[in-house]
Tab-separated table of C-alpha atoms in Angstrom:
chain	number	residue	atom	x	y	z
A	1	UNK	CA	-17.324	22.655	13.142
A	2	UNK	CA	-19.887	21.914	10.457
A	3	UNK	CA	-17.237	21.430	7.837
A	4	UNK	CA	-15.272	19.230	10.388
A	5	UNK	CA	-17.993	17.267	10.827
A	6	UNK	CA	-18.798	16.829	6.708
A	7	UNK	CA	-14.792	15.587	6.131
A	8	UNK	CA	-15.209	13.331	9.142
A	9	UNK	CA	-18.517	11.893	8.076
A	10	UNK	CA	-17.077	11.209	4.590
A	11	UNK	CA	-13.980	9.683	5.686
A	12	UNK	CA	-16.393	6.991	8.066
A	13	UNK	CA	-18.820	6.312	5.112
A	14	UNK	CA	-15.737	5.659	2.737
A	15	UNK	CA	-14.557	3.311	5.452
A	16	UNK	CA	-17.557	1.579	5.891
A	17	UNK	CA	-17.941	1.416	2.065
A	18	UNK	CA	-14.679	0.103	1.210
A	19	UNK	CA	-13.784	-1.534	4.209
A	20	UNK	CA	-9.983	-0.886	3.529
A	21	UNK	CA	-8.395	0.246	6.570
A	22	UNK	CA	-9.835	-1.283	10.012
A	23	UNK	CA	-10.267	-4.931	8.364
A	24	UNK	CA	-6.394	-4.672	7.518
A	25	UNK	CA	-5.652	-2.881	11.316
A	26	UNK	CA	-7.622	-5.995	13.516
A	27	UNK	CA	-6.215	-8.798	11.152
A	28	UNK	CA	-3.058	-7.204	11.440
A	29	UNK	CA	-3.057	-6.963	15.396
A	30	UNK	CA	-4.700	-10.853	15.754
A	31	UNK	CA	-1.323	-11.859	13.505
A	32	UNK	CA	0.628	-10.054	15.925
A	33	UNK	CA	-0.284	-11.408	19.251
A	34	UNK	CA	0.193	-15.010	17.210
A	35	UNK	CA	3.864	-14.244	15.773
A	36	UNK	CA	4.241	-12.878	19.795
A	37	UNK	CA	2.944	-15.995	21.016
A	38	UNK	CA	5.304	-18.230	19.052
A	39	UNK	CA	7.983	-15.609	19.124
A	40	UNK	CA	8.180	-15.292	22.978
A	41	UNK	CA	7.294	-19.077	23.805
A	42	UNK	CA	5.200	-19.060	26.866
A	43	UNK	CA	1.672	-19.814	26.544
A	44	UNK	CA	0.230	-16.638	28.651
A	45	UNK	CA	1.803	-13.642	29.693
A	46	UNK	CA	1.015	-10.727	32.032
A	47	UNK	CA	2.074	-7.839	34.012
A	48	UNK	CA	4.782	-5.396	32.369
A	49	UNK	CA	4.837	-8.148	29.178
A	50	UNK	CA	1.507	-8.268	28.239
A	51	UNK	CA	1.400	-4.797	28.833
A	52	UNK	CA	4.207	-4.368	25.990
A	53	UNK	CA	2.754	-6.603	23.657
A	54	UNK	CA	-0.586	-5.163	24.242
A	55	UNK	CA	0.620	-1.688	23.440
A	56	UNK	CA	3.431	-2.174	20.921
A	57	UNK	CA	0.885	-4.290	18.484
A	58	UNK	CA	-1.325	-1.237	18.733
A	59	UNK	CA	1.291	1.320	18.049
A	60	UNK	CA	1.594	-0.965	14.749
A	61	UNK	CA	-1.897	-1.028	14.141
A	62	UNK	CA	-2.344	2.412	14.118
A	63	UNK	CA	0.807	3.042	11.346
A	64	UNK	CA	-1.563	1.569	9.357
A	65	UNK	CA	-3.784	3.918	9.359
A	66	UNK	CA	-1.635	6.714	9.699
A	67	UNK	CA	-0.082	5.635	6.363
A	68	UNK	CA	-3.545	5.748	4.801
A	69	UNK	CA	-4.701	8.893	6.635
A	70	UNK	CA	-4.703	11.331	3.811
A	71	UNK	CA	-3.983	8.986	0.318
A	72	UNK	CA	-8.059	9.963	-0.625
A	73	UNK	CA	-7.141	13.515	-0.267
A	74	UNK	CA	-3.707	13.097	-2.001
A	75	UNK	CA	-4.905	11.197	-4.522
A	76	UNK	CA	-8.371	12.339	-5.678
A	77	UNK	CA	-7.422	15.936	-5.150
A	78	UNK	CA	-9.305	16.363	-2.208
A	79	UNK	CA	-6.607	18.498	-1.018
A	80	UNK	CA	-7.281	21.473	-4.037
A	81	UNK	CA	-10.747	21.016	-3.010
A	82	UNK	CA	-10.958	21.821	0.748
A	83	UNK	CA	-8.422	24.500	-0.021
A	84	UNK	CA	-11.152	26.020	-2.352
A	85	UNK	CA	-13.973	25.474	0.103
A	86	UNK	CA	-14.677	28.742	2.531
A	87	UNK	CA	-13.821	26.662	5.239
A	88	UNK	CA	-11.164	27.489	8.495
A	89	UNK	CA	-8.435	24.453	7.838
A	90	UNK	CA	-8.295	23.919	11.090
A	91	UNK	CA	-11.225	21.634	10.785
A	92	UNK	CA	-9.801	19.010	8.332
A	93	UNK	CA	-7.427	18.511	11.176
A	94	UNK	CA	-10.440	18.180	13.452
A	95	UNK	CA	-12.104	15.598	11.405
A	96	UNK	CA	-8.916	13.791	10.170
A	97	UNK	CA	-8.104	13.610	13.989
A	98	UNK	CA	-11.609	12.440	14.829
A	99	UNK	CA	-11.550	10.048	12.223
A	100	UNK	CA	-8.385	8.655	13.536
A	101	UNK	CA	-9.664	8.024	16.591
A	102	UNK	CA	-12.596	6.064	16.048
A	103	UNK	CA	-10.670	3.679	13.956
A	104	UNK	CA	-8.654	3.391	17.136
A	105	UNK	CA	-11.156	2.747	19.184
A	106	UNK	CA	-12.932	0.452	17.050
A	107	UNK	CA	-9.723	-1.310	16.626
A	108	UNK	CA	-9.779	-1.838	20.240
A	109	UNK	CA	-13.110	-2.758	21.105
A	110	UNK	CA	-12.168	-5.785	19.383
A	111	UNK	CA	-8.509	-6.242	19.317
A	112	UNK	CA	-8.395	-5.691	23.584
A	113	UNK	CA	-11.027	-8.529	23.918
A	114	UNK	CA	-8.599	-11.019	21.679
A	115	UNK	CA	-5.358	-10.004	23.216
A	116	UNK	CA	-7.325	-11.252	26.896
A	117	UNK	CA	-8.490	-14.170	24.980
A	118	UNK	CA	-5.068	-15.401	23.369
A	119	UNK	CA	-2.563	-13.926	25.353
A	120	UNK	CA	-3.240	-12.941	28.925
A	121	UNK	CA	-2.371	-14.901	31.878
A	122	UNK	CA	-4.680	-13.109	34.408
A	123	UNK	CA	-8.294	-12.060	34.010
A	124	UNK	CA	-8.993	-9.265	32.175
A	125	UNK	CA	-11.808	-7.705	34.437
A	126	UNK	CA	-11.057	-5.763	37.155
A	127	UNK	CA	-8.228	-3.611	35.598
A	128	UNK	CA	-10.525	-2.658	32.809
A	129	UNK	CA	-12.018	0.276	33.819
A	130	UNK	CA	-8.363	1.616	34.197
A	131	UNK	CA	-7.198	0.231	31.306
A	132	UNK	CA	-10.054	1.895	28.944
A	133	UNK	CA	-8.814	5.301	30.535
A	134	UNK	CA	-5.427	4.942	29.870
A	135	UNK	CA	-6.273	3.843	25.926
A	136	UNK	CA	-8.369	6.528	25.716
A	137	UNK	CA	-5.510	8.943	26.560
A	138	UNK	CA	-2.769	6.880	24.240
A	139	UNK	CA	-5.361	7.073	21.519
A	140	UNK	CA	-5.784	10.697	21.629
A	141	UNK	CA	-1.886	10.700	21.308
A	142	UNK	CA	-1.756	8.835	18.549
A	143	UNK	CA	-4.109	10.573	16.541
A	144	UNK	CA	-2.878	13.614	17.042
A	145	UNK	CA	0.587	12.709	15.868
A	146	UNK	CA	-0.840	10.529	13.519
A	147	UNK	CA	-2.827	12.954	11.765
A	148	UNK	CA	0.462	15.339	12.167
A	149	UNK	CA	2.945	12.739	11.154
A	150	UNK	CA	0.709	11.475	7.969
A	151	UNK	CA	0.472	15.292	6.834
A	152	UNK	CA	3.732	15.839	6.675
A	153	UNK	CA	4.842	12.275	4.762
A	154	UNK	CA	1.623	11.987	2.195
A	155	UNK	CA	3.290	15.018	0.246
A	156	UNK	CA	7.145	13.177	0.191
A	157	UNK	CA	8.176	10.461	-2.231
A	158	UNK	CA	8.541	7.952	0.073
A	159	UNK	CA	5.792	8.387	2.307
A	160	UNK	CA	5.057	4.470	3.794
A	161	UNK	CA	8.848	4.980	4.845
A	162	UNK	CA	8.739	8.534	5.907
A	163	UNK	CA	5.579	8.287	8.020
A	164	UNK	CA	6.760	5.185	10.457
A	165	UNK	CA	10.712	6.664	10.732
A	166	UNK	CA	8.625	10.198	12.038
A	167	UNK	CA	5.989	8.702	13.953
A	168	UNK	CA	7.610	6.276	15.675
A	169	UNK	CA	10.609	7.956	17.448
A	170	UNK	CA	7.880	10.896	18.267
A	171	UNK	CA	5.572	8.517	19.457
A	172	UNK	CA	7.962	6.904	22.307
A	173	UNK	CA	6.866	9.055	25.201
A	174	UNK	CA	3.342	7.930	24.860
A	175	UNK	CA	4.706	4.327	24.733
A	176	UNK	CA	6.383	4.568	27.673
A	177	UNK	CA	3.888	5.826	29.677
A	178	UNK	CA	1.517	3.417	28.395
A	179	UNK	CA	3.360	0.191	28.766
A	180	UNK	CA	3.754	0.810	32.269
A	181	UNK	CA	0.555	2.324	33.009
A	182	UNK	CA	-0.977	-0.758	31.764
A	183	UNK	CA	1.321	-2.952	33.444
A	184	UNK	CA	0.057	-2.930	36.559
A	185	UNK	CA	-3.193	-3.589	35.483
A	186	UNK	CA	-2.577	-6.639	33.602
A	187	UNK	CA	-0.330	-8.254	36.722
A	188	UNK	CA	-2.059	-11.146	38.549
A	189	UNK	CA	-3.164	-9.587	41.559
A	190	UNK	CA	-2.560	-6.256	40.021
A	191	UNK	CA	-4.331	-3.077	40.882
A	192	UNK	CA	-7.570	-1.332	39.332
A	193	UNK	CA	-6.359	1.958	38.302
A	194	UNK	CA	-2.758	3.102	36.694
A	195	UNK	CA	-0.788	5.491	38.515
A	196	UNK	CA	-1.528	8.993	38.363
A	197	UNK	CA	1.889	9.969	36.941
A	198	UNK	CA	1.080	8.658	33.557
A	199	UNK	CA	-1.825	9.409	33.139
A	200	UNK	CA	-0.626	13.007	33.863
A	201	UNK	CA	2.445	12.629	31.362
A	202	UNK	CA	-0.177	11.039	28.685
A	203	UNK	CA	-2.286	13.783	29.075
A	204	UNK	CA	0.521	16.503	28.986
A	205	UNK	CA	1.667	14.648	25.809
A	206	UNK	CA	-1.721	15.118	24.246
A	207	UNK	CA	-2.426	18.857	25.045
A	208	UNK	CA	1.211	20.188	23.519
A	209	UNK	CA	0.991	17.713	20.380
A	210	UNK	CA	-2.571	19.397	20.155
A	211	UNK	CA	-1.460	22.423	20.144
A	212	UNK	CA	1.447	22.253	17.942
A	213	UNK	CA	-0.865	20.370	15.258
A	214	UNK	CA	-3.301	23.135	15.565
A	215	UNK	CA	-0.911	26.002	15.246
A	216	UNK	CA	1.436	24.414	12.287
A	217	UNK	CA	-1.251	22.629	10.223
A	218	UNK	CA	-2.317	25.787	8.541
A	219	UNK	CA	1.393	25.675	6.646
A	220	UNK	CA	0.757	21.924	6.168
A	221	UNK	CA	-1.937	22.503	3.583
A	222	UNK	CA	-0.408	25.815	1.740
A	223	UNK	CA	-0.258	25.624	-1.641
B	1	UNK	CA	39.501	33.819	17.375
B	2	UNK	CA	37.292	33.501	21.056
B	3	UNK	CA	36.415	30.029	20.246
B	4	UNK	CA	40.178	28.971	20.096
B	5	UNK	CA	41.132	30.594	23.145
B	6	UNK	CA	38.003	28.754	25.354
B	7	UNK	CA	38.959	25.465	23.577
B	8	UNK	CA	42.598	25.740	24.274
B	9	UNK	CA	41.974	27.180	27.755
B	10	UNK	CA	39.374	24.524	28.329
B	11	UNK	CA	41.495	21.613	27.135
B	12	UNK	CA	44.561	23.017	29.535
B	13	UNK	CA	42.806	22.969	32.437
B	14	UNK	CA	41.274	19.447	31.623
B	15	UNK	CA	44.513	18.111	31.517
B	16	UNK	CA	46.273	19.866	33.850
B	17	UNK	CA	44.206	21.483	36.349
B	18	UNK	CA	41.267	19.140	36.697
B	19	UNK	CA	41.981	16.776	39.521
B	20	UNK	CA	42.025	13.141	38.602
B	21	UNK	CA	38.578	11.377	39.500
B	22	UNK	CA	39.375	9.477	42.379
B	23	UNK	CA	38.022	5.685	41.481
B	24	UNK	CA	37.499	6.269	37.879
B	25	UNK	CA	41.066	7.966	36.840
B	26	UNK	CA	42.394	9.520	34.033
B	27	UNK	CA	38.925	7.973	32.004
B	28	UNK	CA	36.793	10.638	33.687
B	29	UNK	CA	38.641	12.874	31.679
B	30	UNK	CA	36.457	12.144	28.484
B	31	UNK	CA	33.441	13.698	30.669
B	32	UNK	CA	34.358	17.552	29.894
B	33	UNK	CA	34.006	16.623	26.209
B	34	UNK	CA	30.829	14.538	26.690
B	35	UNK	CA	29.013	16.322	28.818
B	36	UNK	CA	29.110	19.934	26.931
B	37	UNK	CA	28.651	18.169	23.261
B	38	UNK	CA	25.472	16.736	24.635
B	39	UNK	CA	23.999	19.733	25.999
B	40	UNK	CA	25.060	21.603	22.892
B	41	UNK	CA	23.351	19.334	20.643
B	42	UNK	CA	20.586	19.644	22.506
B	43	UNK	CA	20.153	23.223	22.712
B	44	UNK	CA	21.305	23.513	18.980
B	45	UNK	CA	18.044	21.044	18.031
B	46	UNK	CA	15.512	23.289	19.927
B	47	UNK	CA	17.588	26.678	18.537
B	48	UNK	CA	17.140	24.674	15.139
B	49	UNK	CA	13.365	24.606	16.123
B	50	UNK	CA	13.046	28.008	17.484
B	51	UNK	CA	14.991	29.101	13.867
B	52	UNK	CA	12.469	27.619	11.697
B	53	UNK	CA	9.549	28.929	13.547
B	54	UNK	CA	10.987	32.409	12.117
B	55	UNK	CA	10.719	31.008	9.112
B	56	UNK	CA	6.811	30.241	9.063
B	57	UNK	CA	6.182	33.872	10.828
B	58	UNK	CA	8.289	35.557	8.008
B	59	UNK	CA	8.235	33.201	5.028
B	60	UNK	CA	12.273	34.465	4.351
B	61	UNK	CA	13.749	31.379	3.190
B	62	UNK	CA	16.972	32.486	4.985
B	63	UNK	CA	15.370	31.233	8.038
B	64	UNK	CA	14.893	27.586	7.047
B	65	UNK	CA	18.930	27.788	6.013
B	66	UNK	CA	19.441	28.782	9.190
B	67	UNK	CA	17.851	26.251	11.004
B	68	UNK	CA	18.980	23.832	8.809
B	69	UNK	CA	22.794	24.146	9.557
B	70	UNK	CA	22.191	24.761	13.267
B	71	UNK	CA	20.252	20.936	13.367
B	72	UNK	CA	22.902	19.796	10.768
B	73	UNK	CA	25.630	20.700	13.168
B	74	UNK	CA	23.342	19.477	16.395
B	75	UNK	CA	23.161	16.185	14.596
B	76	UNK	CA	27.278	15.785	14.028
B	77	UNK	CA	27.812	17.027	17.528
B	78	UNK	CA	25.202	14.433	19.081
B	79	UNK	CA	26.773	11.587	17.296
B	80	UNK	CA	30.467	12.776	18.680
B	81	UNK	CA	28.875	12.701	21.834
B	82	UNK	CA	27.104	9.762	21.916
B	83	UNK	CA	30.015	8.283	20.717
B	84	UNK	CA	32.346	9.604	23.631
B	85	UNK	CA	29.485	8.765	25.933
B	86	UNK	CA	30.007	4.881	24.255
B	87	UNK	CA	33.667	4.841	25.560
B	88	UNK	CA	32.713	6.248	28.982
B	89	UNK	CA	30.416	4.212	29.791
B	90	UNK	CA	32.017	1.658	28.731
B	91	UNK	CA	35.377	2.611	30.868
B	92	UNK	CA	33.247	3.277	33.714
B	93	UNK	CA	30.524	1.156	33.926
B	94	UNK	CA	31.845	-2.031	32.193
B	95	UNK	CA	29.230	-2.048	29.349
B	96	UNK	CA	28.714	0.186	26.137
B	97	UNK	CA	25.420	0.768	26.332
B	98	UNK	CA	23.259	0.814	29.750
B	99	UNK	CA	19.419	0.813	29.278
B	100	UNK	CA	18.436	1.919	32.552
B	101	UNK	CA	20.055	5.323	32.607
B	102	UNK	CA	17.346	7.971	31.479
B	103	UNK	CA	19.582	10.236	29.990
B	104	UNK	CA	20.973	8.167	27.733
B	105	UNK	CA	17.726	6.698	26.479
B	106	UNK	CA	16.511	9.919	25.886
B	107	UNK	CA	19.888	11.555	24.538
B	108	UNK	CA	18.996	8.147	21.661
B	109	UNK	CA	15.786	9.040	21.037
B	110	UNK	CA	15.865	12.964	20.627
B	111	UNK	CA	18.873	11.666	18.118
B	112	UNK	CA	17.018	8.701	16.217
B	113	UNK	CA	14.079	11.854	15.811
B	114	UNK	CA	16.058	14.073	14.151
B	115	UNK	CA	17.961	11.702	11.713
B	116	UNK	CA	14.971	11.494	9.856
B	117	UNK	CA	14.695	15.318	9.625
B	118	UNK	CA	17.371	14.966	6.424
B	119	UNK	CA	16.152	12.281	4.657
B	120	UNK	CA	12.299	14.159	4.696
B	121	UNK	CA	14.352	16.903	3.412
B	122	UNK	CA	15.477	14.621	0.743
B	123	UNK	CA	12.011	13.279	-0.439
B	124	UNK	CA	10.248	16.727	-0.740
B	125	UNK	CA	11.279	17.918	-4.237
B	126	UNK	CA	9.811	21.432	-4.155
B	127	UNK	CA	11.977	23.460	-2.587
B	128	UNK	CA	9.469	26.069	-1.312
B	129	UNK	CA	7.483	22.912	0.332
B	130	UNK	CA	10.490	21.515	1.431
B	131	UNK	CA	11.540	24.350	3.557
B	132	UNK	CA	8.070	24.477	4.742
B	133	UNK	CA	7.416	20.865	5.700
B	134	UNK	CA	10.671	21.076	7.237
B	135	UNK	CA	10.190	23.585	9.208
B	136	UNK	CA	6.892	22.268	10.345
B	137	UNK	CA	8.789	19.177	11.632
B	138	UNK	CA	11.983	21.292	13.236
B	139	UNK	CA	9.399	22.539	15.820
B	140	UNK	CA	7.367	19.609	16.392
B	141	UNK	CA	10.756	18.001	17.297
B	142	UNK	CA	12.065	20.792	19.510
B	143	UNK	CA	8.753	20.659	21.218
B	144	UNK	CA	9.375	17.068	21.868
B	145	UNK	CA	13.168	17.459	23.547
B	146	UNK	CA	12.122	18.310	26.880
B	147	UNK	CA	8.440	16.530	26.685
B	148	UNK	CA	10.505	13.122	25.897
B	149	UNK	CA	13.349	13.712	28.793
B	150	UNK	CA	10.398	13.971	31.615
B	151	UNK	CA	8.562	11.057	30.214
B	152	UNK	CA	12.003	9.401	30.380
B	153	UNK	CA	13.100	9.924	33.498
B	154	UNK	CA	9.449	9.160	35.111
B	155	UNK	CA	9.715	5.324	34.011
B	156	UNK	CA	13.417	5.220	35.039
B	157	UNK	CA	15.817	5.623	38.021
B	158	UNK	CA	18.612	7.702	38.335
B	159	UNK	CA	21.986	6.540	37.106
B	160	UNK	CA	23.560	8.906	35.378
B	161	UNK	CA	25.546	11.559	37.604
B	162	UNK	CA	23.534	14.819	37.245
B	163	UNK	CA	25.489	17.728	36.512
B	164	UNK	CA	23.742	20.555	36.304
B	165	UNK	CA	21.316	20.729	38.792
B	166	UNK	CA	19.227	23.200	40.606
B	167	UNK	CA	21.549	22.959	43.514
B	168	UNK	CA	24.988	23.100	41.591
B	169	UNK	CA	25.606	19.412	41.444
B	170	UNK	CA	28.184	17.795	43.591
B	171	UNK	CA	31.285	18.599	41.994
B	172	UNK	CA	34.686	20.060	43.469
B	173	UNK	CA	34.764	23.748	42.577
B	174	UNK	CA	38.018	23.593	40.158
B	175	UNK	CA	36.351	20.291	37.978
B	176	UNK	CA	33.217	22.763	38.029
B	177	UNK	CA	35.503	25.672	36.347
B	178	UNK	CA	36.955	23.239	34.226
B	179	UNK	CA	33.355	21.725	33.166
B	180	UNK	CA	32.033	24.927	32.901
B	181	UNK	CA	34.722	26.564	30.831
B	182	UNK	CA	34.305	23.540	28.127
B	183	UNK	CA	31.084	23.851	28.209
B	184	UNK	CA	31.884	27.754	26.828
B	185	UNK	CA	33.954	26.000	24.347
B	186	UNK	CA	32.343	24.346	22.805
B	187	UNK	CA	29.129	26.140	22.605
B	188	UNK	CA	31.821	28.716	21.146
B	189	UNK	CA	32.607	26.295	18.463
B	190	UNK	CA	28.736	25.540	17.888
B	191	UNK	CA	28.107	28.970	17.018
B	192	UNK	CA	31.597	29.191	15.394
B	193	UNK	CA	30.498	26.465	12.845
B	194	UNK	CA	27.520	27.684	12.337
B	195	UNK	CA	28.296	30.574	11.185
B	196	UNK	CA	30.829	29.513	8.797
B	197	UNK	CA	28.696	26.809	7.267
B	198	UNK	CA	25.901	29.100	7.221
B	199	UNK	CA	28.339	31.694	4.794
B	200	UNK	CA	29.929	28.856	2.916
B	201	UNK	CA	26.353	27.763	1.783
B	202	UNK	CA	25.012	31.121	1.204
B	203	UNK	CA	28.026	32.017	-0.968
B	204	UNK	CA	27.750	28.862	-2.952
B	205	UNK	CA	23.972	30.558	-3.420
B	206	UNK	CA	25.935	33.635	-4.757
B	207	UNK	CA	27.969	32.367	-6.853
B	208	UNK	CA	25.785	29.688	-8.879
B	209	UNK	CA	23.601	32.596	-8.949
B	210	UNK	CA	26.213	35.042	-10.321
B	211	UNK	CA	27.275	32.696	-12.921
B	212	UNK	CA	24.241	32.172	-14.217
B	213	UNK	CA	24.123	35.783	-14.886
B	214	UNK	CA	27.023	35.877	-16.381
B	215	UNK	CA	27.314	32.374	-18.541
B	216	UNK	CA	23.874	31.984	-19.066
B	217	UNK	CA	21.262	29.380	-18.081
B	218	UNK	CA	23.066	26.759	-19.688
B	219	UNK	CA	26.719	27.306	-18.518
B	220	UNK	CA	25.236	25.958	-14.909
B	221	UNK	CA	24.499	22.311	-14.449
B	222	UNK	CA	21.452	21.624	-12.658
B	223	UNK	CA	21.751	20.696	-8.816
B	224	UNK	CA	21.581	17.477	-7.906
B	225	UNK	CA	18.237	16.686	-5.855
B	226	UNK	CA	19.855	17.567	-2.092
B	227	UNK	CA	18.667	17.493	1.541
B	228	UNK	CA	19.903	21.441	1.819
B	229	UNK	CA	17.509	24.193	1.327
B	230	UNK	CA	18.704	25.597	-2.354
């Protein structure tokens, strides 16, 4: 845990000393709702729309980072030295995941707030509470795959290309379930909470990807 | 030798045994070829899966050649049947492609997944970590065949005739023979394949080995970078 918690507080201060990642990952998703605004013509949109736009420009987002995950490690050998520290590897998962996720939810703390201002027909507030859940649970997914994904690709040639052809077709499920989960909530008139059923399914997604990243990241970082 | 018989046997009794479908005709016909190559891919992607986590308990490279030709193969058979799934649908439904049948959505995605498995093959030069990465991503992705079909089917209605289900379906007992009896077919020719892929590419092993013995290191030209474990 304490060695989780060193990787993940170096990979925040390089973030907030460089500024590389999240800067590119909020301009990127205030670009997108524009090119979606001219691209689909209407002024506002809600319901199962919005909810599509919403979640697609995030999926985007977050290939961003994914891409990025591990280049520090892969390039300034950061790799040969956690594999010399005494330390269980499970926990650069831990932190990389970690890390993941706060970009995520920084991301969303102020990309959310845009999409409502830009984009969205109906008010924002009192599908909120709901809607933070279900992002919670699609960010969890994401960096768990991410972080998966992003340590598979950083050691191929091609990795930008590699990364989004994995992560993408892997990442559908959680898509799914969070496009329509949201949809309701973004509806005029729509309801407070999402449906159990995805939130069940998003939840289901995250504990197996968990797991599998736990038990096959060990042979991820052989050397 | 068994895997000729169950074809031939299957393909008689399609053809001559099978009743016709009674509002979609000789057409239906195309489903005892559909139907099994789908379910055959899809079992030969998670045995793929289940083959390369023998690989990363043992560390025998044999393992990763293993699953390799059994998702090789799952891939070629998905595409046949996606493609005979194209004309059926098509035939039956009046369009090629229908977006709000689960099965087929899935079916697509499970397939679009594992086309990339090759090509990460092909950027991983280091053989050792190739076999290892891909192994890493053969069970990720069999893990992700049944997780994808539920999440699926959730956001979608049923279209798609189920054939298999918990109660037997709703098929007349001699097209279930029939179905059933391709479905032994082709699994037959699955395994069939595999095998003979799997000697063909462990005798080309052999033999460049072999010659190398033989001519020396310089008598064998160097292989080309590949997708296949080496």
């Amino acid at each position: 845990m304490r060695a989780a918690g060193a990787v993940l507080r170096k990979d925040l201060l390089l973030e907030l000393r460089t500024l590389e990642t999240l800067p590119a990952m909020i301009l990127f998703s205030i670009t997108t709702f524009v090119i979606f605004h001219f691209a689909l013509g209407p002024g506002t949109i809600a319901g199962q729309l919005a909810a599509g736009v919403l979640v697609a420009t995030l999926l985007f987002a977050a290939m961003l980072a994914i891409n990025r995950l591990f280049v520090a490690e892969r390039e300034q050998g950061g790799f040969e030295a956690f594999l010399l520290a005494p330390v269980d590897r499970s926990s650069l998962l831990l932190a990389k995941v970690a890390a993941l996720f706060a970009f995520l939810v920084v991301l969303e703390v102020i990309a959310v707030p845009a999409f409502a201002i830009l984009l969205l027909a109906p008010s924002i507030g009192p599908g909120l509470g709901g809607l933070v859940v279900l992002l919670a649970l699609v960010d969890v997914a994401l960096a768990v795959i991410g972080t998966l994904v992003s340590a598979i690709a950083v050691q191929t040639r091609a990795r930008d290309l590699i990364g989004p052809i994995i992560g993408l077709p892997l990442l559908i499920p959680a898509l799914i379930a969070a496009a329509r989960g949201a949809a309701p909530l973004l509806a005029t008139h729509g309801h407070r909470f999402p449906s159990g059923r995805w939130l069940a399914i998003l939840a289901l997604y995250d504990v197996v990807f968990a797991l599998l990243s736990y038990a096959l990241f060990d042979f991820l970082l052989e050397d | 030798m068994a895997t000729i018989a169950t074809i031939t046997a299957a393909l008689v009794l399609v053809f001559f045994y099978a009743p016709l479908d009674s509002d979609q005709g000789f057409v239906q016909k195309i489903f005892y070829i559909h139907v099994p190559l789908a379910i055959v891919s899809l079992c030969g992607f998670v045995f793929g899966g289940l083959l390369a986590i023998g690989h990363l308990r043992t560390g025998d490279r044999s393992w990763d050649m293993r699953s390799y030709v059994a998702i090789h193969m799952s891939l070629i058979f998905g595409i046949a049947a996606l493609v005979a799934g194209l004309i059926w649908a098509k035939a039956s439904w009046g369009h090629w492609w229908v977006w709000d049948d689960p099965t087929l959505v899935s079916f697509l995605i499970v397939l679009l997944l594992f086309a990339t498995y090759q090509p990460l093959r092909f950027s991983i030069e280091d053989p050792e970590r190739q076999a290892r990465y891909a192994s890493a991503f053969a069970i990720v992705a069999a893990a992700f065949v049944p997780l994808n079909f539920i999440a699926v089917r959730l956001a979608q209605g049923f279209v798609h005739p189920r054939v298999l289900t918990l109660t037997g379906g709703n098929l007349p007992g001699s097209m279930r023979l029939t179905f059933l009896v391709s479905l032994a077919g082709i699994a037959l020719l699955f395994a069939a394949l595999w095998k003979y892929e799997l000697a063909a590419k462990n005798a080309r092993i052999q033999l460049r080995r072999l010659r190398r013995e033989l001519l020396g290191e310089d008598a064998v030209r160097p292989l080309r970078r590949s997708a296949a474990p080496s």
